[in-house]
Tab-separated table of C-alpha atoms in Angstrom:
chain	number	residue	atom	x	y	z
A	464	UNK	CA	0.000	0.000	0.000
A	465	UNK	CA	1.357	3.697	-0.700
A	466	UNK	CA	2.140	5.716	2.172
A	467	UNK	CA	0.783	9.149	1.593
A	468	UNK	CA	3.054	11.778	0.179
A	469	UNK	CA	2.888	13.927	3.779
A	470	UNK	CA	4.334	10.333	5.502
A	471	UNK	CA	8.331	9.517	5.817
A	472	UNK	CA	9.538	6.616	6.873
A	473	UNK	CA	12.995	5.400	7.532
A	474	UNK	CA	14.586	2.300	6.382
A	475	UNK	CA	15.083	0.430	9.391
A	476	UNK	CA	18.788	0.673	9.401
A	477	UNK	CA	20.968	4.308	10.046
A	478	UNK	CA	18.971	6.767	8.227
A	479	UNK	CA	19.725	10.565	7.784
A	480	UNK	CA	16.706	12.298	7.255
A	481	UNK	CA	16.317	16.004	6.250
A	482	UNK	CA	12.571	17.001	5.606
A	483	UNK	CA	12.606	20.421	3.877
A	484	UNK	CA	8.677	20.048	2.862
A	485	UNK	CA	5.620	20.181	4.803
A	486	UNK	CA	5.392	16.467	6.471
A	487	UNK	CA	2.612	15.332	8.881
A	488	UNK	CA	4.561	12.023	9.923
A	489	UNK	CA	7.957	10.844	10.330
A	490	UNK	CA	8.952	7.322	11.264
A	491	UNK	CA	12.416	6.353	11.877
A	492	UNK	CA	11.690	2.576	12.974
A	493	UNK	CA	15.026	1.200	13.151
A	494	UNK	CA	18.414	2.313	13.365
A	495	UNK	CA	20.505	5.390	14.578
A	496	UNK	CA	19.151	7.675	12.550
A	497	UNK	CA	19.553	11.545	12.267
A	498	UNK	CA	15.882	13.096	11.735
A	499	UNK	CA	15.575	17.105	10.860
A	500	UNK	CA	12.926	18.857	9.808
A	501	UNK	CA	14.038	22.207	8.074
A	502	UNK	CA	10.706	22.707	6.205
A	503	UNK	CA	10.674	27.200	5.974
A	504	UNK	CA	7.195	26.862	7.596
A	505	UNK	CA	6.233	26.055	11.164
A	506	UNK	CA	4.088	23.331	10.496
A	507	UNK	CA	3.218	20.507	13.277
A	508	UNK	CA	4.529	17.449	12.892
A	509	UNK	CA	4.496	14.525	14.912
A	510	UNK	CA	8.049	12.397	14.527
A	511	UNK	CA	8.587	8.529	16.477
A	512	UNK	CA	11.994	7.803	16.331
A	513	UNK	CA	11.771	4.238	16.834
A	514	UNK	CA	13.870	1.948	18.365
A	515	UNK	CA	17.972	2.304	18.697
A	516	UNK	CA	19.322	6.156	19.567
A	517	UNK	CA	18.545	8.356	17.393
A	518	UNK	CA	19.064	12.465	16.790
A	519	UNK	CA	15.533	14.221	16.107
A	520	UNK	CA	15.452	18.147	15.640
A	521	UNK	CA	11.764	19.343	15.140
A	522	UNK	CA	11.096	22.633	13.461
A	523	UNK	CA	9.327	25.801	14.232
A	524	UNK	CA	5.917	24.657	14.319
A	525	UNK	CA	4.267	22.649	17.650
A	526	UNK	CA	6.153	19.332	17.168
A	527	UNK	CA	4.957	16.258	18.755
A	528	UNK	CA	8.012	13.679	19.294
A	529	UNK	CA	8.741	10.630	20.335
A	530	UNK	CA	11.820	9.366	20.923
A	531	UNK	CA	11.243	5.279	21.568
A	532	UNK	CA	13.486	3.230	22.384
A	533	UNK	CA	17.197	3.570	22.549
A	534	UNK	CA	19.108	6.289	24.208
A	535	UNK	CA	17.975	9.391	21.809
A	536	UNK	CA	18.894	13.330	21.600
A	537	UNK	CA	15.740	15.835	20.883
A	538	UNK	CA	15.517	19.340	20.477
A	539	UNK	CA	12.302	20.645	19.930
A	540	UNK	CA	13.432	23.942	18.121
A	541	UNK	CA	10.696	26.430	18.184
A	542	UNK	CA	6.650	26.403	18.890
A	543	UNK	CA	5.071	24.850	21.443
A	544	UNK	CA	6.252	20.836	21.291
A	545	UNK	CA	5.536	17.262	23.244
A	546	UNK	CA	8.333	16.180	23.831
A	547	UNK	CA	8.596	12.627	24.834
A	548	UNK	CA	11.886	10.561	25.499
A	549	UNK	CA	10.927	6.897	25.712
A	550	UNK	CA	12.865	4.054	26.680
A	551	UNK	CA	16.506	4.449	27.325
A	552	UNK	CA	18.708	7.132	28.806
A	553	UNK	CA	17.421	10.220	26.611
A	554	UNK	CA	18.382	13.789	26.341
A	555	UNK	CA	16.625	17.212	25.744
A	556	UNK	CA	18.947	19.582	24.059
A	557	UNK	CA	18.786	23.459	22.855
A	558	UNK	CA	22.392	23.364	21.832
A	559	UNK	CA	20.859	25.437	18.694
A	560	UNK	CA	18.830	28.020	20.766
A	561	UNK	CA	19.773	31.538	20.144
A	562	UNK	CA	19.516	32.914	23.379
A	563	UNK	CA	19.600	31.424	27.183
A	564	UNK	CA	17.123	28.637	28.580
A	565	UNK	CA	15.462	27.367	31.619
A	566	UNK	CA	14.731	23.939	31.471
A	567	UNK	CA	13.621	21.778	34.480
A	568	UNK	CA	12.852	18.422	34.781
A	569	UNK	CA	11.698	18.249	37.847
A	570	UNK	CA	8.528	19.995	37.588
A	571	UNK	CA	4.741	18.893	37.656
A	572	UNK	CA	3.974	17.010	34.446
A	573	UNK	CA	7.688	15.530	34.034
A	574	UNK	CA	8.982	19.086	33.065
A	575	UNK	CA	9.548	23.114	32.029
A	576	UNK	CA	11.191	24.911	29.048
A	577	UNK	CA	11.338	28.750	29.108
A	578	UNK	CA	13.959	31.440	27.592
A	579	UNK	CA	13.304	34.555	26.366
A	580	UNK	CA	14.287	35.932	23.226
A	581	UNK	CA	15.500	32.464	22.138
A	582	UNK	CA	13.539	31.719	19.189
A	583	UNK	CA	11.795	29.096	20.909
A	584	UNK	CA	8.382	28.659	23.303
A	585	UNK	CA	7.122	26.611	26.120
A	586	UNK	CA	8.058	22.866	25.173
A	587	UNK	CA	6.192	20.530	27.249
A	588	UNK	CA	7.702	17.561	28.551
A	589	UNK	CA	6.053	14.659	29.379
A	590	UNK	CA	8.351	11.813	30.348
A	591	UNK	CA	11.361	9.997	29.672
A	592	UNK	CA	14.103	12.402	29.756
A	593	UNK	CA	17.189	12.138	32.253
A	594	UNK	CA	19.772	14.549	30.857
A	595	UNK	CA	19.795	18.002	29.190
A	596	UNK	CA	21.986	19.867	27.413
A	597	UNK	CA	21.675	23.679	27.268
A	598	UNK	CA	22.806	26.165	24.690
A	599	UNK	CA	25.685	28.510	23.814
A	600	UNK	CA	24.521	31.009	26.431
A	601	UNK	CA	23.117	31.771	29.917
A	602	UNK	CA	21.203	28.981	30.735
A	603	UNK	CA	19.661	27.329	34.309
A	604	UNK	CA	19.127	23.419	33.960
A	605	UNK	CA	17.684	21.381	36.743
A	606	UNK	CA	17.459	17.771	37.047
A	607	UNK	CA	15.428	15.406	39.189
A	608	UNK	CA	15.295	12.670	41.461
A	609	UNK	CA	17.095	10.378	38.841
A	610	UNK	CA	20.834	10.475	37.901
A	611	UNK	CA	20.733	12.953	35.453
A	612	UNK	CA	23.408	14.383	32.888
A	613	UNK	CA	23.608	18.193	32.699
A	614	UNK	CA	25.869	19.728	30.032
A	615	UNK	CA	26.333	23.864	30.181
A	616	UNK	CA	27.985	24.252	27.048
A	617	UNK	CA	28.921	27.852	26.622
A	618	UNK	CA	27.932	30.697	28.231
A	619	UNK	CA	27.733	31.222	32.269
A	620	UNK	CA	25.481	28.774	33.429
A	621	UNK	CA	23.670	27.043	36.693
A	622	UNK	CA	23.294	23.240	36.783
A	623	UNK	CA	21.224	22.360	39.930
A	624	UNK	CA	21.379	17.873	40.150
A	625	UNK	CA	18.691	17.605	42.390
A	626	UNK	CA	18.385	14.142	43.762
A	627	UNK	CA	20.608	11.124	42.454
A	628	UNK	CA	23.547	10.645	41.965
A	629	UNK	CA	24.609	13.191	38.868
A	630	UNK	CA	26.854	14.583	36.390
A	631	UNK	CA	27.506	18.043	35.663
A	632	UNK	CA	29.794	19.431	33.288
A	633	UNK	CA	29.757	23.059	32.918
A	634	UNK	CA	31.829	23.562	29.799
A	635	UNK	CA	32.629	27.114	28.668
A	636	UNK	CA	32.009	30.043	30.643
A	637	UNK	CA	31.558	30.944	34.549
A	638	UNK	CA	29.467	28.328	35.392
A	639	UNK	CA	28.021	27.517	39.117
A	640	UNK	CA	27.303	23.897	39.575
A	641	UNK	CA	25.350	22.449	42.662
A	642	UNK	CA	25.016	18.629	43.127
A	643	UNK	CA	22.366	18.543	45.488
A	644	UNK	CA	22.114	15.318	47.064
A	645	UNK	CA	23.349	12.039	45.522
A	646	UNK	CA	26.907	10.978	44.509
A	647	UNK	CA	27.590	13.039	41.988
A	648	UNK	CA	30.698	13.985	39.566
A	649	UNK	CA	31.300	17.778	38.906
A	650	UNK	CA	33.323	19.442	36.461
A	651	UNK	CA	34.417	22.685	35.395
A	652	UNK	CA	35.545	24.061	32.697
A	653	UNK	CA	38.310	26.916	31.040
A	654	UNK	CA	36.855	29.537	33.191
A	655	UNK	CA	36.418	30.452	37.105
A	656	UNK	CA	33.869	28.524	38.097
A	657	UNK	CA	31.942	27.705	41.138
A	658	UNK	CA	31.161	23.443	42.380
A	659	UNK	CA	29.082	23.056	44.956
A	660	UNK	CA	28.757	19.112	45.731
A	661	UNK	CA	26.194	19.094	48.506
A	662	UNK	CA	25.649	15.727	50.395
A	663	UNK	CA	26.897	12.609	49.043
A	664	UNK	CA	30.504	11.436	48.368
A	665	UNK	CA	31.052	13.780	45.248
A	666	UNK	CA	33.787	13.960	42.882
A	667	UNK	CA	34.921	17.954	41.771
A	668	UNK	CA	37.005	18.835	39.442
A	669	UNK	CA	37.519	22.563	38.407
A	670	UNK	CA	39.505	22.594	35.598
A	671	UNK	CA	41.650	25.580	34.343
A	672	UNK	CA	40.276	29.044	35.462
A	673	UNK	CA	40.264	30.099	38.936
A	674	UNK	CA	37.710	28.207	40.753
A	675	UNK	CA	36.073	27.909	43.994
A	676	UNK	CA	35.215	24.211	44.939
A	677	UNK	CA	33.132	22.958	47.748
A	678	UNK	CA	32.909	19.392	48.857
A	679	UNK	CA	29.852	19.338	51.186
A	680	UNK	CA	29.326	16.678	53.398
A	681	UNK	CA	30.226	13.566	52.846
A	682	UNK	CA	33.595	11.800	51.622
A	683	UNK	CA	34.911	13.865	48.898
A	684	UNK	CA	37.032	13.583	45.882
A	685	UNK	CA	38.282	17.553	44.783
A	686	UNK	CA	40.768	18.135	41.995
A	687	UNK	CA	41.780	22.098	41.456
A	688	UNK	CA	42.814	22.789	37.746
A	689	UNK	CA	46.228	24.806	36.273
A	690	UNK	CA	44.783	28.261	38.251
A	691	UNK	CA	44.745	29.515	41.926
A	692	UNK	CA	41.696	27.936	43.810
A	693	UNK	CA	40.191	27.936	46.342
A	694	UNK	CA	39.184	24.567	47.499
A	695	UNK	CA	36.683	23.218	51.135
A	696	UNK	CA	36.325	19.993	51.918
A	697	UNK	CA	33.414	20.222	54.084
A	698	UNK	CA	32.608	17.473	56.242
A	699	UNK	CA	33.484	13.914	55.570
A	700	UNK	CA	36.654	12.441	54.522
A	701	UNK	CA	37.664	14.684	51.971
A	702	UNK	CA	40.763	13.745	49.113
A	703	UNK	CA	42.155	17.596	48.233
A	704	UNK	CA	44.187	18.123	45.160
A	705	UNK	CA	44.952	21.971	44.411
A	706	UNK	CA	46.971	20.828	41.208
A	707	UNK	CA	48.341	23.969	39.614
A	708	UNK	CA	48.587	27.283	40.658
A	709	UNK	CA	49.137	29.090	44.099
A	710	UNK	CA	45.539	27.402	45.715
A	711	UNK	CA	43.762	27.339	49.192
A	712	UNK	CA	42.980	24.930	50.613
A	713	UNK	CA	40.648	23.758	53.299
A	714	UNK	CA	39.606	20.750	54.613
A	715	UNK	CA	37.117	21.656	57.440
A	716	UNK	CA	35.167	18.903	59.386
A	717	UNK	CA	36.528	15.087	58.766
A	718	UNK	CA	39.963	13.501	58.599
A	719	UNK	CA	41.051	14.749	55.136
A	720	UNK	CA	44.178	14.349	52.902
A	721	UNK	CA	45.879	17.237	51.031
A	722	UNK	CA	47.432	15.103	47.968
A	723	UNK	CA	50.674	16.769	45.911
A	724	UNK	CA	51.410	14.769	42.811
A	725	UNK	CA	54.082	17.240	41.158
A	726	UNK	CA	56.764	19.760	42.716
A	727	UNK	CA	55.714	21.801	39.600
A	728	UNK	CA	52.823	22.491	41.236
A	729	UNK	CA	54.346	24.070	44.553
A	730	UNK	CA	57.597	24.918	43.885
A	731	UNK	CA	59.009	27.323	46.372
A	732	UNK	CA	57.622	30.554	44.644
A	733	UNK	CA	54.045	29.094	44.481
A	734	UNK	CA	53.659	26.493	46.965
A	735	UNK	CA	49.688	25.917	48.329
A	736	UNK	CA	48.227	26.876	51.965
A	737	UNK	CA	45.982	24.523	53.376
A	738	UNK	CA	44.398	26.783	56.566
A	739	UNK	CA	42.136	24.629	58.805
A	740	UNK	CA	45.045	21.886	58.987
A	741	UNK	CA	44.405	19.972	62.002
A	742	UNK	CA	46.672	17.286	63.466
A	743	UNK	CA	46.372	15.387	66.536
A	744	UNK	CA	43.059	16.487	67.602
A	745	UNK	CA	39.336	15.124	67.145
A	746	UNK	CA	39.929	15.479	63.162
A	747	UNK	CA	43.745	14.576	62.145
A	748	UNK	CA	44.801	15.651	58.299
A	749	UNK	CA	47.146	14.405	56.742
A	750	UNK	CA	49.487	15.085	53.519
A	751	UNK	CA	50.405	12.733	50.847
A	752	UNK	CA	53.687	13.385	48.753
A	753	UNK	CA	54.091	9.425	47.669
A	754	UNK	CA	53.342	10.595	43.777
A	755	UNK	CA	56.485	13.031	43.533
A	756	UNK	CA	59.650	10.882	43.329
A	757	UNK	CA	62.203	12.122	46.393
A	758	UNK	CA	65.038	11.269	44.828
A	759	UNK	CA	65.957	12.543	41.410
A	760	UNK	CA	69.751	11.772	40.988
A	761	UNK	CA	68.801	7.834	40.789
A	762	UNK	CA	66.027	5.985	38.488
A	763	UNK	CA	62.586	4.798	39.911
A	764	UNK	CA	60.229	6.238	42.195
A	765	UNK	CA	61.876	6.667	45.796
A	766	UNK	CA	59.806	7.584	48.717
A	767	UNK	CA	60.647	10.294	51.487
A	768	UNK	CA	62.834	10.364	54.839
A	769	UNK	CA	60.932	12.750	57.552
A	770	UNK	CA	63.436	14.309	59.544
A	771	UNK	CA	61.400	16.489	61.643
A	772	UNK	CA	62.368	20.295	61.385
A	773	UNK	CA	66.052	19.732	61.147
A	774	UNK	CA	67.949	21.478	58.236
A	775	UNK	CA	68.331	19.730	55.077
A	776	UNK	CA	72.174	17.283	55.205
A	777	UNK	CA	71.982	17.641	51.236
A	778	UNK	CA	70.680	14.416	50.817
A	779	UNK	CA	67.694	13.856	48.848
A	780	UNK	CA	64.755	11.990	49.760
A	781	UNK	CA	64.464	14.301	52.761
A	782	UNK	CA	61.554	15.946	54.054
A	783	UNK	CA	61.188	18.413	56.883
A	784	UNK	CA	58.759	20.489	58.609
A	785	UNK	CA	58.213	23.297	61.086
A	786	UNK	CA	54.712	24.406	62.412
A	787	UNK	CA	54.206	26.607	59.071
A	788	UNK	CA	55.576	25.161	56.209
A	789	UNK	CA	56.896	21.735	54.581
A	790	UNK	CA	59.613	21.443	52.124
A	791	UNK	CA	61.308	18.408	50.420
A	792	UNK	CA	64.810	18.506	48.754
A	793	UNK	CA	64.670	15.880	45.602
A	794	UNK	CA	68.226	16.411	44.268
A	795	UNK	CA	70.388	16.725	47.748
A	796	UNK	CA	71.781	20.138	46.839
A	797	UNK	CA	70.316	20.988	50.506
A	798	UNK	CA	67.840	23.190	49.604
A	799	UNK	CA	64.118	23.226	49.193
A	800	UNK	CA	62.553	22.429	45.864
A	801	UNK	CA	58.717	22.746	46.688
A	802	UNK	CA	57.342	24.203	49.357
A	803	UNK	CA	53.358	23.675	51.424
A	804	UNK	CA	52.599	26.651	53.798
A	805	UNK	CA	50.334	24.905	56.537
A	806	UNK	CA	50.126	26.128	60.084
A	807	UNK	CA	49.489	24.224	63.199
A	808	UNK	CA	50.554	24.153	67.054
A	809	UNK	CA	51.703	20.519	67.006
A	810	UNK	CA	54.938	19.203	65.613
A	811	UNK	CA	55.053	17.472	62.584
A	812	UNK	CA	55.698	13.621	62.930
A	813	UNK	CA	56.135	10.427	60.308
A	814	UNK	CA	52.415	9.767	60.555
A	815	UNK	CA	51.389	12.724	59.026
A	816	UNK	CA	52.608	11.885	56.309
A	817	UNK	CA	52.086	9.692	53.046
A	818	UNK	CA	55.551	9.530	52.119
C-alpha cells in the first residue's frame, strides 16, 4: 500500500533524514538515525523515532516527538512541542537556541522549558528524559530525582542535580554547579567557576580558570585545575588536590588528605596553603607526597625520609617540617625544591605523612 506523500519513513537501518517540505509524519523505525525537519514553515509534525538512539530536531511549528526506544537526543526547536523521550537514557537539548534557557525536569507534568528571546516557546515535557543539554549562552538546567546528565555548554550557566547521583559538566564560561544530594561527579571548565557538591561522596574537578570548589558533606574527591583555587572539603573524609597554581585549601570537618602529585605544582615561589590543617586532635589531616619521586639523581620512584624540622644534610629523599611550612629537597643540593605553607601548634611527625 502507498504511504501518503505527507508520511516519511525510515529504512530500518541508520537513516539521515532532512525534511525540507511540509510532512505530517515521520517514522524512523530502526536504526541510529539523524531526523531534521528544516521545512521554511512552522508546520506541526508529529516524529517517532523508533527503536535504537537516534538524533531528532523538530522545526518551528508545535512538534509532537517521540523518541522510543534507545538512548535518543531531541531538540524541539521552536513552537510549542511534546516532547517525549521513551525508553533508554534520553536527552533534551537546545544546543541550537539563540539565546539562554530554563529547562527543568523536575517539575509537575515531568517538566519546564522557558527562555526569552530564544527563538523558541514553552516545550512541554512529558516523560522519559534524564539529561539536558543547554545552549551557547546563559542557561539554568535542573534535574530530578534520577541520575541525570547536565551539560552547560557555553555561556555562564547554573546546573542544579537535584536528587541522584549526577553529572555536571559546565563547559565554557563561569558556570556555578550544585550537586544537590546524591553521589555526583562535577566538572568545570576553562573559566572560574563555582562546584558546589552538597551531600553525598562527590567527585569535583575545576579545571583551568580560577575556581572555587566545595565538597559538602560527605567523603569527597576535589581536583583544582592549572589556576589559583580555592578549594573546602566540608565534612566527611575529603581527598584535596589543588593541582596547579598558588591554591587554598581547606579541609574543614573530617579527617582529610591534602594530595601533591608534582613539585611543579608548589615549587618554592608558588607552593599551596591549606588553613584549617588539624593534626592530633578530634579530626587529624594528613598530607600525601608518595606521587612526587624524592630522589631525582637515581632511576625509579623513591619515597621520602621525615626528619622532623632539622635542616636539610643535602641528601635527597628528605623531608622536613616546622609548624608553618613543609619542604622536600629531591636532588640533595640541601635546599628546598617545593614548598606547602600549613600552620598548626603541634609538631610534625612520620604519621602525618604519606611519604
Amino acid at each position: 500500500m502507498a504511504l501518503p506523500d505527507n508520511v516519511a519513513t525510515g529504512t530500518g537501518g541508520n537513516d539521515e533524514m532532512h525534511i525540507k517540505t511540509p510532512i505530517a509524519l515521520v517514522n524512523g523505525f530502526g536504526g541510529n538515525d539523524l531526523i531534521k525537519i528544516e521545512a521554511p514553515l512552522p508546520l506541526l509534525n508529529e516524529i517517532n523515532g523508533g527503536a535504537d538512539d537516534d538524533q531528532i530536531y523538530g522545526g518551528g511549528g508545535a512538534d509532537i516527538i517521540l523518541g522510543g526506544e534507545g538512548d535518543d537526543y531531541i531538540e524541539g526547536g521552536g513552537g510549542i512541542d511534546t516532547l517525549t523521550g521513551g525508553d533508554g537514557e534520553d536527552a533534551l537539548g537546545y544546543s541550537l537556541a539563540t539565546g539562554g534557557v530554563t529547562v527543568s525536569l523536575n517539575s509537575i507534568g515531568g517538566g519546564s522549558v522557558s527562555g526569552a528571546g530564544v527563538g523558541i516557546a514553552i516545550d512541554v515535557i512529558l516523560s522519559g528524559f534524564e539529561n539536558i543539554v543547554g545552549s551557547d549562552h546563559h542557561d539554568i538546567l535542573t534535574g530530578n530525582n534520577l541520575a541525570n546528565k547536565l551539560f552547560g555548554l557555553d555561556g555562564d550557566d547554573r546546573l542544579n542535580g537535584g536528587d541522584g547521583n549526577d553529572t555536571l559538566v559546565g563547559g565554557i564560561g563561569g558556570d556555578t554547579l550544585n550537586g544537590e544530594a546524591g553521589n555526583d561527579t562535577l566538572m568545570g571548565g576553562v573559566s572560574g567557576d563555582t562546584l558546589n557538591g552538597g551531600s553525598g561522596d562527590d567527585i569535583l574537578d575545576g579545571g583551568d580558570g580560577v575556581d572555587n570548589l566545595n565538597g559538602g558533606a560527605g567523603n569527597d574527591d576535589i581536583k583544582g585545575g592549572s589556576a589559583n583555587d580555592t578549594i573546602h572539603g566540608g565534612g566527611g573524609n575529603d581527598r584535596i588536590t589543588g593541582g596547579a597554581g598558588l591554591d587554598t585549601l581547606y579541609g574543614d570537618a573530617g579527617n582529610d588528605t591534602f594530595v601533591f602529585t608534582s613539585i611543579n605544582d608548589i615549587l618554592p615561589s608558588l607552593g599551596d596553603y591549606i588553613l584549617d590543617y588539624q593534626l592530633h586532635a578530634d579530626f587529624s589531616d594528613i598530607i600525601d607526597v608518595s606521587a612526587i619521586d624524592a630522589n631525582t639523581t637515581i632511576g625509579g620512584e623513591q619515597a621520602f625520609s621525615f626528619i622532623g624540622s632539622s635542616n636539610f644534610s643535602k641528601s635527597a629523599g628528605q623531608l622536613r617540617a616546622t609548624t608553618s611550612k613543609i619542604e622536600g629537597d629531591v636532588d640533595g643540593d640541601g635546599r628546598a625544591d617545593f614548598k606547602i605553607f600549613a600552620d598548626t601548634i603541634y609538631n610534625h611527625e612520620a604519621r602525618d605523612f604519606v611519604l
